[in-house]
mmCIF file of C-alpha atoms and ligand atoms in Angstrom:
data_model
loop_
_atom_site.group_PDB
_atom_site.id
_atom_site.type_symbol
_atom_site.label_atom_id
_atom_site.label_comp_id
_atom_site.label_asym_id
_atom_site.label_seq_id
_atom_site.Cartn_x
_atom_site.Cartn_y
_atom_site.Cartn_z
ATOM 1 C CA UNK A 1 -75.229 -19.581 -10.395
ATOM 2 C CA UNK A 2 -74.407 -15.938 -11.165
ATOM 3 C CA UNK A 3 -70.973 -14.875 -11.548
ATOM 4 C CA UNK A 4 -70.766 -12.967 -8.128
ATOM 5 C CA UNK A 5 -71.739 -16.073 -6.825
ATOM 6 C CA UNK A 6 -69.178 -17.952 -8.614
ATOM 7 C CA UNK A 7 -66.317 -15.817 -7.563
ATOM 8 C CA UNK A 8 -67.471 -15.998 -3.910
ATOM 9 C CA UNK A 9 -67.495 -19.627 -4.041
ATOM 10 C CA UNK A 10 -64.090 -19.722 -5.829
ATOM 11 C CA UNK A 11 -62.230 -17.805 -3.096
ATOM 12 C CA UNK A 12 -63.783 -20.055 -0.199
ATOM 13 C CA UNK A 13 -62.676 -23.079 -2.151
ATOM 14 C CA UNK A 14 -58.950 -20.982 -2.581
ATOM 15 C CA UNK A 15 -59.211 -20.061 1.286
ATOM 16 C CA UNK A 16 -59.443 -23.772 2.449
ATOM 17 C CA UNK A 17 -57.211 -25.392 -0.148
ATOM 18 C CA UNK A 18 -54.486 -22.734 0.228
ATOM 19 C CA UNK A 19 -54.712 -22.739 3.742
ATOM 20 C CA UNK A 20 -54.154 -26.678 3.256
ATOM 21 C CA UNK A 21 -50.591 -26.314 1.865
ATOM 22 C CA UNK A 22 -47.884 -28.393 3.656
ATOM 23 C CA UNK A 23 -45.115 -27.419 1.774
ATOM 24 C CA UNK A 24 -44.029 -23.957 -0.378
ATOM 25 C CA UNK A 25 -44.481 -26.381 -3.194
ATOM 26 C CA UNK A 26 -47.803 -27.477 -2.243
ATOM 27 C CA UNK A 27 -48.832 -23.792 -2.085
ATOM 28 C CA UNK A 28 -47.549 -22.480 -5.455
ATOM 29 C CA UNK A 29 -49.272 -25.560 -6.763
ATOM 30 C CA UNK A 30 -52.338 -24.805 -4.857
ATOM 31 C CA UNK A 31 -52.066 -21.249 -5.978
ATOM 32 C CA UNK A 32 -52.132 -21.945 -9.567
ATOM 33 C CA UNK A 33 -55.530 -23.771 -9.101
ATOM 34 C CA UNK A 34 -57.029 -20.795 -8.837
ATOM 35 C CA UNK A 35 -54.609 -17.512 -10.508
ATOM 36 C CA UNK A 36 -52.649 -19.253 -12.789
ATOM 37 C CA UNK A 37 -53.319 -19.253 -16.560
ATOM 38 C CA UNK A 38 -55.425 -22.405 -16.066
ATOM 39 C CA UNK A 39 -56.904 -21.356 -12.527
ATOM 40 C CA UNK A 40 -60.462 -21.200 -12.148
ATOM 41 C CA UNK A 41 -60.942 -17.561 -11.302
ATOM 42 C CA UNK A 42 -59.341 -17.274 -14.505
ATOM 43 C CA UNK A 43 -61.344 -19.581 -16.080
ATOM 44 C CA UNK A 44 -64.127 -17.574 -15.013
ATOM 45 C CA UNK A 45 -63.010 -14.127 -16.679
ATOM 46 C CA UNK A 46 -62.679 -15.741 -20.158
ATOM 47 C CA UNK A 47 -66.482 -16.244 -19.857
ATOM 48 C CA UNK A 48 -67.697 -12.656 -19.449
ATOM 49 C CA UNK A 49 -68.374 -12.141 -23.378
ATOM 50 C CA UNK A 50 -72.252 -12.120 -22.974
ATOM 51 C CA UNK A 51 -72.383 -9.971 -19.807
ATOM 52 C CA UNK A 52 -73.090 -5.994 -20.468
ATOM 53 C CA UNK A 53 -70.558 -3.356 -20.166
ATOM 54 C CA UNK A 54 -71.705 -2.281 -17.078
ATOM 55 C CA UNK A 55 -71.927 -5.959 -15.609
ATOM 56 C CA UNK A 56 -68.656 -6.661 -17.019
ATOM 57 C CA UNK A 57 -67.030 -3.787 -15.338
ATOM 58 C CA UNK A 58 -68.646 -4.543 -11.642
ATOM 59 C CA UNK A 59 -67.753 -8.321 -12.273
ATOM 60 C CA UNK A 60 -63.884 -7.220 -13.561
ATOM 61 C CA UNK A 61 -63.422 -5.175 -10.220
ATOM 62 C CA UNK A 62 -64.553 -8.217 -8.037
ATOM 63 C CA UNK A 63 -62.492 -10.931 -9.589
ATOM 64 C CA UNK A 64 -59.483 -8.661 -9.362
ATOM 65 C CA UNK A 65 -60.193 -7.883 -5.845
ATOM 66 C CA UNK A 66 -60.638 -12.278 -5.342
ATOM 67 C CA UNK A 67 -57.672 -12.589 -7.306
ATOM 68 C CA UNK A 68 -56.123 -10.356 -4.425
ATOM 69 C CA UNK A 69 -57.292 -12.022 -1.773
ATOM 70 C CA UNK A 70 -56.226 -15.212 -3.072
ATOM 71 C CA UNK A 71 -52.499 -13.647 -3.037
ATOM 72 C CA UNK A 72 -53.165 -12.486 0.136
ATOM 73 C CA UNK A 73 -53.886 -16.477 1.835
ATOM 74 C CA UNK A 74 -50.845 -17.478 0.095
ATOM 75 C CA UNK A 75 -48.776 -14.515 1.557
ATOM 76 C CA UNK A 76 -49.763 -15.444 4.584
ATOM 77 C CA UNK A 77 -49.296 -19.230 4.175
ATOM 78 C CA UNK A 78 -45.958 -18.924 2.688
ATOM 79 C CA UNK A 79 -44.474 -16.747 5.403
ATOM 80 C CA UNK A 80 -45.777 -18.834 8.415
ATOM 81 C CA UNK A 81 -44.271 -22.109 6.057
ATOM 82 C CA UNK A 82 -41.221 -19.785 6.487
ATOM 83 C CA UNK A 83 -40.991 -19.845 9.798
ATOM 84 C CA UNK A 84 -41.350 -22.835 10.697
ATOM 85 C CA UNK A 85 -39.657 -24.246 8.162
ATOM 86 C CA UNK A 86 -36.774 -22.294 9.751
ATOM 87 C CA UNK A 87 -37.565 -23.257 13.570
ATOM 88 C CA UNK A 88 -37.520 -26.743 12.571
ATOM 89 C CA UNK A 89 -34.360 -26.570 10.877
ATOM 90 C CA UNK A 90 -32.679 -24.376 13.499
ATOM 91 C CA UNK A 91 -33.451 -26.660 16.126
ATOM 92 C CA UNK A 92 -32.462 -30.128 13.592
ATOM 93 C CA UNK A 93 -29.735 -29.047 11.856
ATOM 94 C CA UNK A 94 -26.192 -28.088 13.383
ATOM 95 C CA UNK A 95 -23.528 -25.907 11.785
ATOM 96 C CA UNK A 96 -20.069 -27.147 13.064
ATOM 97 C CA UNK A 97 -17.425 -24.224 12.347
ATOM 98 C CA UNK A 98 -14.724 -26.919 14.037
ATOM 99 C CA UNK A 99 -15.120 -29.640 11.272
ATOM 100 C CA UNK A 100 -11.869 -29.882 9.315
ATOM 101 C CA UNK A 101 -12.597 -28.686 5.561
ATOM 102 C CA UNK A 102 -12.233 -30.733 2.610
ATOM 103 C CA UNK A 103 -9.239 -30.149 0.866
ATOM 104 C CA UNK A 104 -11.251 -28.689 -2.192
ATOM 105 C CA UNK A 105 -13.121 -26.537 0.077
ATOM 106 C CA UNK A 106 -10.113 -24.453 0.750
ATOM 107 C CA UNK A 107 -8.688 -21.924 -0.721
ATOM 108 C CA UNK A 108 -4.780 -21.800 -0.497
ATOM 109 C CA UNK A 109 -2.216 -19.077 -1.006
ATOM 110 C CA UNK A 110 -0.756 -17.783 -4.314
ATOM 111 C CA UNK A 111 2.725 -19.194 -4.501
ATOM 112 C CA UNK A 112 4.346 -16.043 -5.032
ATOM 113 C CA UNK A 113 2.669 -14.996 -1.479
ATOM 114 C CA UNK A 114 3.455 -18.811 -0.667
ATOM 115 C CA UNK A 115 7.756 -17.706 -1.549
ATOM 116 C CA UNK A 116 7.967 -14.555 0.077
ATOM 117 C CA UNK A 117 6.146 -15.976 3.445
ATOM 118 C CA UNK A 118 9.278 -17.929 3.043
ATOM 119 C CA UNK A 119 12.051 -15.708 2.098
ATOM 120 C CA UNK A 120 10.064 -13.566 4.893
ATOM 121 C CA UNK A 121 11.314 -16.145 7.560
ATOM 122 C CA UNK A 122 14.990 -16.852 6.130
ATOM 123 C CA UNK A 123 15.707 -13.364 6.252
ATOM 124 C CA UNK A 124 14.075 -12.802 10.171
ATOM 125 C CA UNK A 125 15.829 -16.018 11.039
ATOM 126 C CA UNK A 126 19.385 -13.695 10.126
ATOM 127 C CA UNK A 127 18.141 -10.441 12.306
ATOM 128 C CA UNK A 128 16.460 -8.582 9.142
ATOM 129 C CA UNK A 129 13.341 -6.760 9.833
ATOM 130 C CA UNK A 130 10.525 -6.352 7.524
ATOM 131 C CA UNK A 131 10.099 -2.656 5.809
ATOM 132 C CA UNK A 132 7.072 -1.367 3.421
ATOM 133 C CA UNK A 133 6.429 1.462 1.192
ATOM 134 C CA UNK A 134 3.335 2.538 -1.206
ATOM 135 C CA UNK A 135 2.455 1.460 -4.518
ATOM 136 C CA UNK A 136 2.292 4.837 -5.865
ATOM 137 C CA UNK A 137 5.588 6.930 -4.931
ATOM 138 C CA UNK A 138 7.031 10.583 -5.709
ATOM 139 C CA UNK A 139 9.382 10.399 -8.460
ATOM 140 C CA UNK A 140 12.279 11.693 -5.648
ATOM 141 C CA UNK A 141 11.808 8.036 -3.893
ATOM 142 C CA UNK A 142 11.758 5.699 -6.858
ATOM 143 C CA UNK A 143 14.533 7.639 -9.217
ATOM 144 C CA UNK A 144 15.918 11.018 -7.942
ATOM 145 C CA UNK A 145 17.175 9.725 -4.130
ATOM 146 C CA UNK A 146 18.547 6.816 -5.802
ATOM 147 C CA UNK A 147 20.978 8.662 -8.031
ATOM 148 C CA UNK A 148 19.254 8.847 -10.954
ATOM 149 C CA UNK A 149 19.234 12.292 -11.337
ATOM 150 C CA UNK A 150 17.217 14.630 -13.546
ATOM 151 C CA UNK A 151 16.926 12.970 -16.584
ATOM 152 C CA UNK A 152 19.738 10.494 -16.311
ATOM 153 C CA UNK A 153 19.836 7.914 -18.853
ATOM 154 C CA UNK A 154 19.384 4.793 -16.883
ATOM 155 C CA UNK A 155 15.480 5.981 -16.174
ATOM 156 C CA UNK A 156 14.817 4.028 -19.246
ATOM 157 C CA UNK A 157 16.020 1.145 -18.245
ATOM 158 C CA UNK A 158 12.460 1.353 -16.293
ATOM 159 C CA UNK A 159 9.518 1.736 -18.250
ATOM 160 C CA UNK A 160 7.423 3.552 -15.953
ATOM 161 C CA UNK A 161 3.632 4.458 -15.555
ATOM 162 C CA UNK A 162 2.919 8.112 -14.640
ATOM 163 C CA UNK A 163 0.061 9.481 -12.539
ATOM 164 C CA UNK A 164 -1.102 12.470 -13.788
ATOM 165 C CA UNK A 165 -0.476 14.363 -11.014
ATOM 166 C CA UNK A 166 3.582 13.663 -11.449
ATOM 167 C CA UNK A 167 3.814 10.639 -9.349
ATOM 168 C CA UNK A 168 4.106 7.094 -10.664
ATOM 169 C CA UNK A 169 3.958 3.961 -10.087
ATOM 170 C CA UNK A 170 6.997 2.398 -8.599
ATOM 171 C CA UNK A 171 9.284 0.249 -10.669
ATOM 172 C CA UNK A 172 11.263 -1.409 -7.895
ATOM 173 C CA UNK A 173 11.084 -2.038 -4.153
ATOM 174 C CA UNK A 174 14.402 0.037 -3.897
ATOM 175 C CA UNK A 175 12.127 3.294 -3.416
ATOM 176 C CA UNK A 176 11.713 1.549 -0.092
ATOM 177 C CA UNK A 177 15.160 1.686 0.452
ATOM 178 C CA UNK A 178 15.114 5.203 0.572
ATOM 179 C CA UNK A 179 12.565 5.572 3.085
ATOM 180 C CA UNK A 180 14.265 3.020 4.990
ATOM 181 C CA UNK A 181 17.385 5.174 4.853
ATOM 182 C CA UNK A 182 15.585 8.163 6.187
ATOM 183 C CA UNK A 183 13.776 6.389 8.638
ATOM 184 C CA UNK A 184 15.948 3.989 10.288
ATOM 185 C CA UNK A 185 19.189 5.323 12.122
ATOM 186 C CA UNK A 186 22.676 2.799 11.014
ATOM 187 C CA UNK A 187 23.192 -0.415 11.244
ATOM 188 C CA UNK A 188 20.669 -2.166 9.949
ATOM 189 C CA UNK A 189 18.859 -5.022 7.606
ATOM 190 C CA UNK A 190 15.620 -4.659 6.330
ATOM 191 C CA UNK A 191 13.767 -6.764 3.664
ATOM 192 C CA UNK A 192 10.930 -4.809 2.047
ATOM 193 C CA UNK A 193 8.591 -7.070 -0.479
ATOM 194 C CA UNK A 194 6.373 -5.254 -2.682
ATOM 195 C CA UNK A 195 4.395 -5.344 -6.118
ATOM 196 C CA UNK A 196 5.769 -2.906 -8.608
ATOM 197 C CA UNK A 197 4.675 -2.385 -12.406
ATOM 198 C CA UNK A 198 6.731 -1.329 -15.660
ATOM 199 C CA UNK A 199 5.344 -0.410 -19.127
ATOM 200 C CA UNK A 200 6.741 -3.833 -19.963
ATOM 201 C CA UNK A 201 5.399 -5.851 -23.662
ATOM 202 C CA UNK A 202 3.903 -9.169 -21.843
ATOM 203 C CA UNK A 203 5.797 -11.842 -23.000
ATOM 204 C CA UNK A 204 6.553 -15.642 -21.358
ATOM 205 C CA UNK A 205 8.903 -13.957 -18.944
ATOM 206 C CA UNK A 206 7.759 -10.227 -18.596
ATOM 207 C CA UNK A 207 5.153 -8.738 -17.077
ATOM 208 C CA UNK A 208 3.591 -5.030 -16.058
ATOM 209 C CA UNK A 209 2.735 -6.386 -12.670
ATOM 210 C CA UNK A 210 5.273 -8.298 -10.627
ATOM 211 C CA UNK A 211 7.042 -8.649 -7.316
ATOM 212 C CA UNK A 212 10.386 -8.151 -5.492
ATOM 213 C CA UNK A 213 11.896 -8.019 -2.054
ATOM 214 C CA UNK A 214 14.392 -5.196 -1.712
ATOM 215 C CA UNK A 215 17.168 -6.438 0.778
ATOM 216 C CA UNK A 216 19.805 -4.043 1.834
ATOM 217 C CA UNK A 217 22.383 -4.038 4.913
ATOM 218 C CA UNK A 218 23.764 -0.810 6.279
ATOM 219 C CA UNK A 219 26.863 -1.260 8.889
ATOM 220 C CA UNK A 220 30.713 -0.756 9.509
ATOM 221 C CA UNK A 221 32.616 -2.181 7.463
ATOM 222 C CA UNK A 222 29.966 -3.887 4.825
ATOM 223 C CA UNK A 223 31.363 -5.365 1.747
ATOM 224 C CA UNK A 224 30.672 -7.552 -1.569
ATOM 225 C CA UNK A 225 31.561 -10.521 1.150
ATOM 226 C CA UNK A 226 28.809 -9.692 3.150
ATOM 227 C CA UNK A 227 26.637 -9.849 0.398
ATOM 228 C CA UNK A 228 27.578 -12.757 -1.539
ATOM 229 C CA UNK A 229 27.465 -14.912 1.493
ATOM 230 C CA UNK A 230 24.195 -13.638 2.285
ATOM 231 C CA UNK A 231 22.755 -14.605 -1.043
ATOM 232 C CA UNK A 232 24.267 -18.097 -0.691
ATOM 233 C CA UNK A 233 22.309 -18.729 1.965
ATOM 234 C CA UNK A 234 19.558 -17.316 0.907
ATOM 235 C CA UNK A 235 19.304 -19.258 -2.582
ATOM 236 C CA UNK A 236 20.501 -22.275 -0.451
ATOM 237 C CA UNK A 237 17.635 -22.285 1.743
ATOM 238 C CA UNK A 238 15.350 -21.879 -0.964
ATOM 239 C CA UNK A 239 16.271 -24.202 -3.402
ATOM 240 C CA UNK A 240 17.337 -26.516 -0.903
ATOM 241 C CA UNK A 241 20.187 -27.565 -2.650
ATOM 242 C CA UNK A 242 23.539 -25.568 -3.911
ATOM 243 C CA UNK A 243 22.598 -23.502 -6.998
ATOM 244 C CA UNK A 244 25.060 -22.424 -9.764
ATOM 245 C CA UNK A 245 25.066 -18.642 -9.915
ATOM 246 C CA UNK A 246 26.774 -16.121 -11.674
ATOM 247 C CA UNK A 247 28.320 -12.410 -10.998
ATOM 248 C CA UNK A 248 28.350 -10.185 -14.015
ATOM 249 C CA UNK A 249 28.927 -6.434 -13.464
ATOM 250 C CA UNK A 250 25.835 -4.935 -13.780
ATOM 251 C CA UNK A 251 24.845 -0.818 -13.935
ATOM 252 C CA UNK A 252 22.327 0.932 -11.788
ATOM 253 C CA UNK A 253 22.801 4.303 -10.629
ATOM 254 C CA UNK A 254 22.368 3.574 -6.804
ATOM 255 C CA UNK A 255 24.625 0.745 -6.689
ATOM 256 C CA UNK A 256 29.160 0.842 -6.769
ATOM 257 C CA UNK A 257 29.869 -1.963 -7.706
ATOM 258 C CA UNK A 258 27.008 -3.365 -9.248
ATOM 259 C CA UNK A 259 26.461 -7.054 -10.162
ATOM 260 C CA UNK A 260 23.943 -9.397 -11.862
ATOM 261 C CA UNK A 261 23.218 -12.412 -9.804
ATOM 262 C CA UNK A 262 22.221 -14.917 -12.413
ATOM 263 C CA UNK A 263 21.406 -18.664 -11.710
ATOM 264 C CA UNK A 264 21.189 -21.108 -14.056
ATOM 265 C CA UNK A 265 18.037 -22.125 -15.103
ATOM 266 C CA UNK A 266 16.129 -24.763 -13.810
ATOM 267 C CA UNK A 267 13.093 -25.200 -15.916
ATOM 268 C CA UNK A 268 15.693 -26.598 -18.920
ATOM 269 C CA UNK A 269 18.373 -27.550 -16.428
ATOM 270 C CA UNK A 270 20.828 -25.458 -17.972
ATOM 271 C CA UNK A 271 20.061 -26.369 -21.333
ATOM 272 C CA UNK A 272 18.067 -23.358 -23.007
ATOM 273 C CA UNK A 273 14.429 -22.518 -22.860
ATOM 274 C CA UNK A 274 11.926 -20.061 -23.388
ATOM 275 C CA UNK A 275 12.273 -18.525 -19.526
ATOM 276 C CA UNK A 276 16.390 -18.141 -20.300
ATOM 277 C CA UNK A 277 16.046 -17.232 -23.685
ATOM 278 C CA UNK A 278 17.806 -20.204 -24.692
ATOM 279 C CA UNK A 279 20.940 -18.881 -22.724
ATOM 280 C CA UNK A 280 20.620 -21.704 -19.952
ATOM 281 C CA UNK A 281 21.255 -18.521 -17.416
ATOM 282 C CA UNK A 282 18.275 -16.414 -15.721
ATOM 283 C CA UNK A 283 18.997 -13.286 -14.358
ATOM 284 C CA UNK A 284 17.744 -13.369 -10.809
ATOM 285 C CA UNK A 285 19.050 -10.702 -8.830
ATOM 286 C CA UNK A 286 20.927 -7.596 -9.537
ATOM 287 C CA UNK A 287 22.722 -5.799 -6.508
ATOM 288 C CA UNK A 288 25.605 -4.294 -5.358
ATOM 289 C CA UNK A 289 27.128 -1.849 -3.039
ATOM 290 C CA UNK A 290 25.200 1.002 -2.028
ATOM 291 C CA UNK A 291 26.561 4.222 -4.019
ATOM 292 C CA UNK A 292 27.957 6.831 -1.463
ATOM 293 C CA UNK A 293 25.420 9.604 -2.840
ATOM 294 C CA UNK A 294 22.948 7.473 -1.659
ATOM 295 C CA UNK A 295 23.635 7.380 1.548
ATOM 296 C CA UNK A 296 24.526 11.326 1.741
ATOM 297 C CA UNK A 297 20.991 12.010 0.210
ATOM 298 C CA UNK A 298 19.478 10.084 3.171
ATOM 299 C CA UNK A 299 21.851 11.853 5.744
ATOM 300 C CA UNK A 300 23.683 9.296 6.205
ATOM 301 C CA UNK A 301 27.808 9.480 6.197
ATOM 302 C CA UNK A 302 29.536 7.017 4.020
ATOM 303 C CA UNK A 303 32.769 7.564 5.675
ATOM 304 C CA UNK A 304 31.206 6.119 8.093
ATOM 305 C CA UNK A 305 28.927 3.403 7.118
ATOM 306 C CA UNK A 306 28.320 1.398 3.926
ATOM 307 C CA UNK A 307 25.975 -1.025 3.061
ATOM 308 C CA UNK A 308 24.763 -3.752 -0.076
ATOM 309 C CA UNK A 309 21.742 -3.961 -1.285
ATOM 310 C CA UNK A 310 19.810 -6.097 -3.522
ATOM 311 C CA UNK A 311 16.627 -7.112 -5.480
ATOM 312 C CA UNK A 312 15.223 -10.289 -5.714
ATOM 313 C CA UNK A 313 12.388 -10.590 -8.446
ATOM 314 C CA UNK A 314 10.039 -13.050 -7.151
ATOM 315 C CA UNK A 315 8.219 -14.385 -10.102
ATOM 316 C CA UNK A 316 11.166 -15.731 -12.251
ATOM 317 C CA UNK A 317 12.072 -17.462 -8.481
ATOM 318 C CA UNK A 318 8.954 -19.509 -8.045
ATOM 319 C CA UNK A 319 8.976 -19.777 -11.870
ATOM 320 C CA UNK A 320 12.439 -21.545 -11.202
ATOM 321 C CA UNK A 321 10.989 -23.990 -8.288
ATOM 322 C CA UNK A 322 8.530 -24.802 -9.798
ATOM 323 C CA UNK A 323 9.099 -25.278 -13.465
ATOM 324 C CA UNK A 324 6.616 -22.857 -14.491
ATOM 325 C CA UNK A 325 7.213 -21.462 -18.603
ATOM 326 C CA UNK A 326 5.234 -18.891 -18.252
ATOM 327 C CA UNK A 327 4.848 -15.627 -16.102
ATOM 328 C CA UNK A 328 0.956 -14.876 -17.571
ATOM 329 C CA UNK A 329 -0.121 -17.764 -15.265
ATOM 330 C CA UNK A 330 0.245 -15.515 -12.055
ATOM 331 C CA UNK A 331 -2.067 -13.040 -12.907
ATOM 332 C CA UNK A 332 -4.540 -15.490 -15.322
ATOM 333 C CA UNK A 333 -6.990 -16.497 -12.762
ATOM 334 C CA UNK A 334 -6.683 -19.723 -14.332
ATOM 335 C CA UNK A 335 -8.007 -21.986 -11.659
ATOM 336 C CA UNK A 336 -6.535 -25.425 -13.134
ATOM 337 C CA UNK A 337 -3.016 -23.240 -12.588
ATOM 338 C CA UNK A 338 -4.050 -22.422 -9.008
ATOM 339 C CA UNK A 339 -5.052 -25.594 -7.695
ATOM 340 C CA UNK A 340 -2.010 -27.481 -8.220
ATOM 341 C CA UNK A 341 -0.383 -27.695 -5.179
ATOM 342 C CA UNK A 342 2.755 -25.565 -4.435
HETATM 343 N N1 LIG B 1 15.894 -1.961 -8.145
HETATM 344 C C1 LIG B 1 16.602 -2.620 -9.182
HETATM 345 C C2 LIG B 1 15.636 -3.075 -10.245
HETATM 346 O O1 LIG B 1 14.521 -3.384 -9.956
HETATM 347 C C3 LIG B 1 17.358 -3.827 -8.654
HETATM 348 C C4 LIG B 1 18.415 -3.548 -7.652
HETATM 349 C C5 LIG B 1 18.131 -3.523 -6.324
HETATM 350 C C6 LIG B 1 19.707 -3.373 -8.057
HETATM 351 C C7 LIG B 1 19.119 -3.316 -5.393
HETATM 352 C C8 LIG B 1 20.707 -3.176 -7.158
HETATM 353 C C9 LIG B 1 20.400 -3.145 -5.819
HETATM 354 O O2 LIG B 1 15.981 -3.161 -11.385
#
């Protein structure tokens, strides 16, 4: 047999066999018969050495243009394997979007998200409404209309990220309650959760990145009873059990008078850890009065109306209920940290 005749006979075999295929499989095995390294048509080529140059080169072009072909039946074979393939399974198999999911099929919610969801309904429960604000702010929002003017001192009690364009990054929810103050006419409560970032070192209880909800009440008549009470619910309803806290007098511009709110820790019961830096005592809330320039700056008259405000940071609180050493976890990605049920 001549080699034309070979190669002819080689892509009739190909034809029928390929056609044959039942499976994608079947074909890519069937393919390799013939194209692969061990295929005939190959097997063919590697036997060329005693043709002439010119024979070689007419007998090159028409086992490339076989070897072609060949690709051609299975391109054709695979894509009607394809479809039915695909009709079959259409019509056999059925996708039920109402089956219940597995429980590790589910993805669940962070359990800071998981805490202020919850603080979220305390504080609607008690007539609050829910106020939010931008991550990146003007510098008059997050420091100036709070009192801290020019280059007052307490700014570095905020490590803060600038933008290069003068704006930054805010360092506490409480730029919210300045748009609040312009925004919303007297009385009123507002809650405003947020994410807010200081040039902090990371350490087991500080991070760049981490969350508060700004509270703040604006009425006739407000005082550090109002406030006090309100956080005794609060911490009541979310420890669900009385907590031991703390007032200390505590300094922030915006605020007259000014407290800490500390609780005492729960992940050493009181008896010194890590999170309290061995004090037994985590500071959980700082807040106070609202300072009468405040209020002017917004337009608002404080012989008229006062107010307290406060911020709750909500890391060290879920850190609290749930025992957790370490604020890096948050942030980690660390799946065997996420899965545990909160
Ligand atoms: N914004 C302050 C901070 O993050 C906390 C604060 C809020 C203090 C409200 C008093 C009143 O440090």
């Amino acid at each position: 047999m001549n080699a034309g005749n070979e190669i002819e006979s080689i892509l009739e075999e190909a034809q029928k066999v390929i056609n044959g295929s039942k499976t994608e499989t079947d074909l890519d095995n069937n393919k390799n018969i013939f194209i692969g390294k061990k295929g005939k048509l190959t097997a063919v080529l590697k036997n060329i050495g005693s043709l002439s140059i010119e024979e070689k080169k007419i007998f090159g072009q028409r086992a490339n243009q076989a070897a072609e072909k060949i690709e051609e039946y299975v391109h054709k074979v695979r894509t009607s394997l394809k479809e039915e393939y695909y009709s079959v399974t259409l019509q056999t198999e059925k996708f039920d979007t109402t089956r219940p999911l597995k429980p590790e099929e589910t993805g669940s919610l962070h359990p800071i998200t998981k805490i202020q969801y919850e603080i979220e309904d305390i504080f609607t429960s008690m007539g609050f409404s829910i106020m939010d604000g931008p991550e990146v702010e003007t510098d008059y929002n997050n420091f100036e209309a709070l009192n801290f003017t020019g280059d007052h001192p307490a700014r570095d009690m905020q490590d803060t990220f600038y933008t290069s364009d003068g704006n930054l990054l805010r360092t506490h929810t409480s730029a919210i309650q300045v748009r609040t103050l312009r925004e919303l006419k007297p009385p009123f409560k507002i809650i405003a959760p947020g994410r807010v970032f200081r040039y902090e070192e990371v350490d087991a209880s500080h991070e760049n990145t981490f969350y508060q909800i700004e509270g703040m009440v604006v009425g006739k008549d407000i005082s550090v009873s109002n406030l006090i009470y309100t956080m005794n619910v609060l911490l009541k309803e979310i420890f669900q059990k009385e907590v031991k806290v703390r007032l200390r007098p505590g300094y922030f511009p915006f605020v007259e008078p000014g407290f800490e709110l500390d609780i005492s820790c729960m992940v050493c019961d009181g008896s010194g850890c890590s999170v309290c830096k061995h004090s037994g005592w985590v500071e959980l809330l700082p807040c106070g009065l609202i300072h009468p320039n405040v209020l002017k700056l917004a337009g608002i008259d404080p012989a008229e109306w006062t107010g307290f405000a406060f911020g709750l940071g909500l890391d060290r609180l879920v850190m609290m209920r749930y025992a957790i050493n370490d604020i890096r976890f948050f942030h980690s990605g660390n799946l065997r940290f996420l899965k545990q049920s909160f």
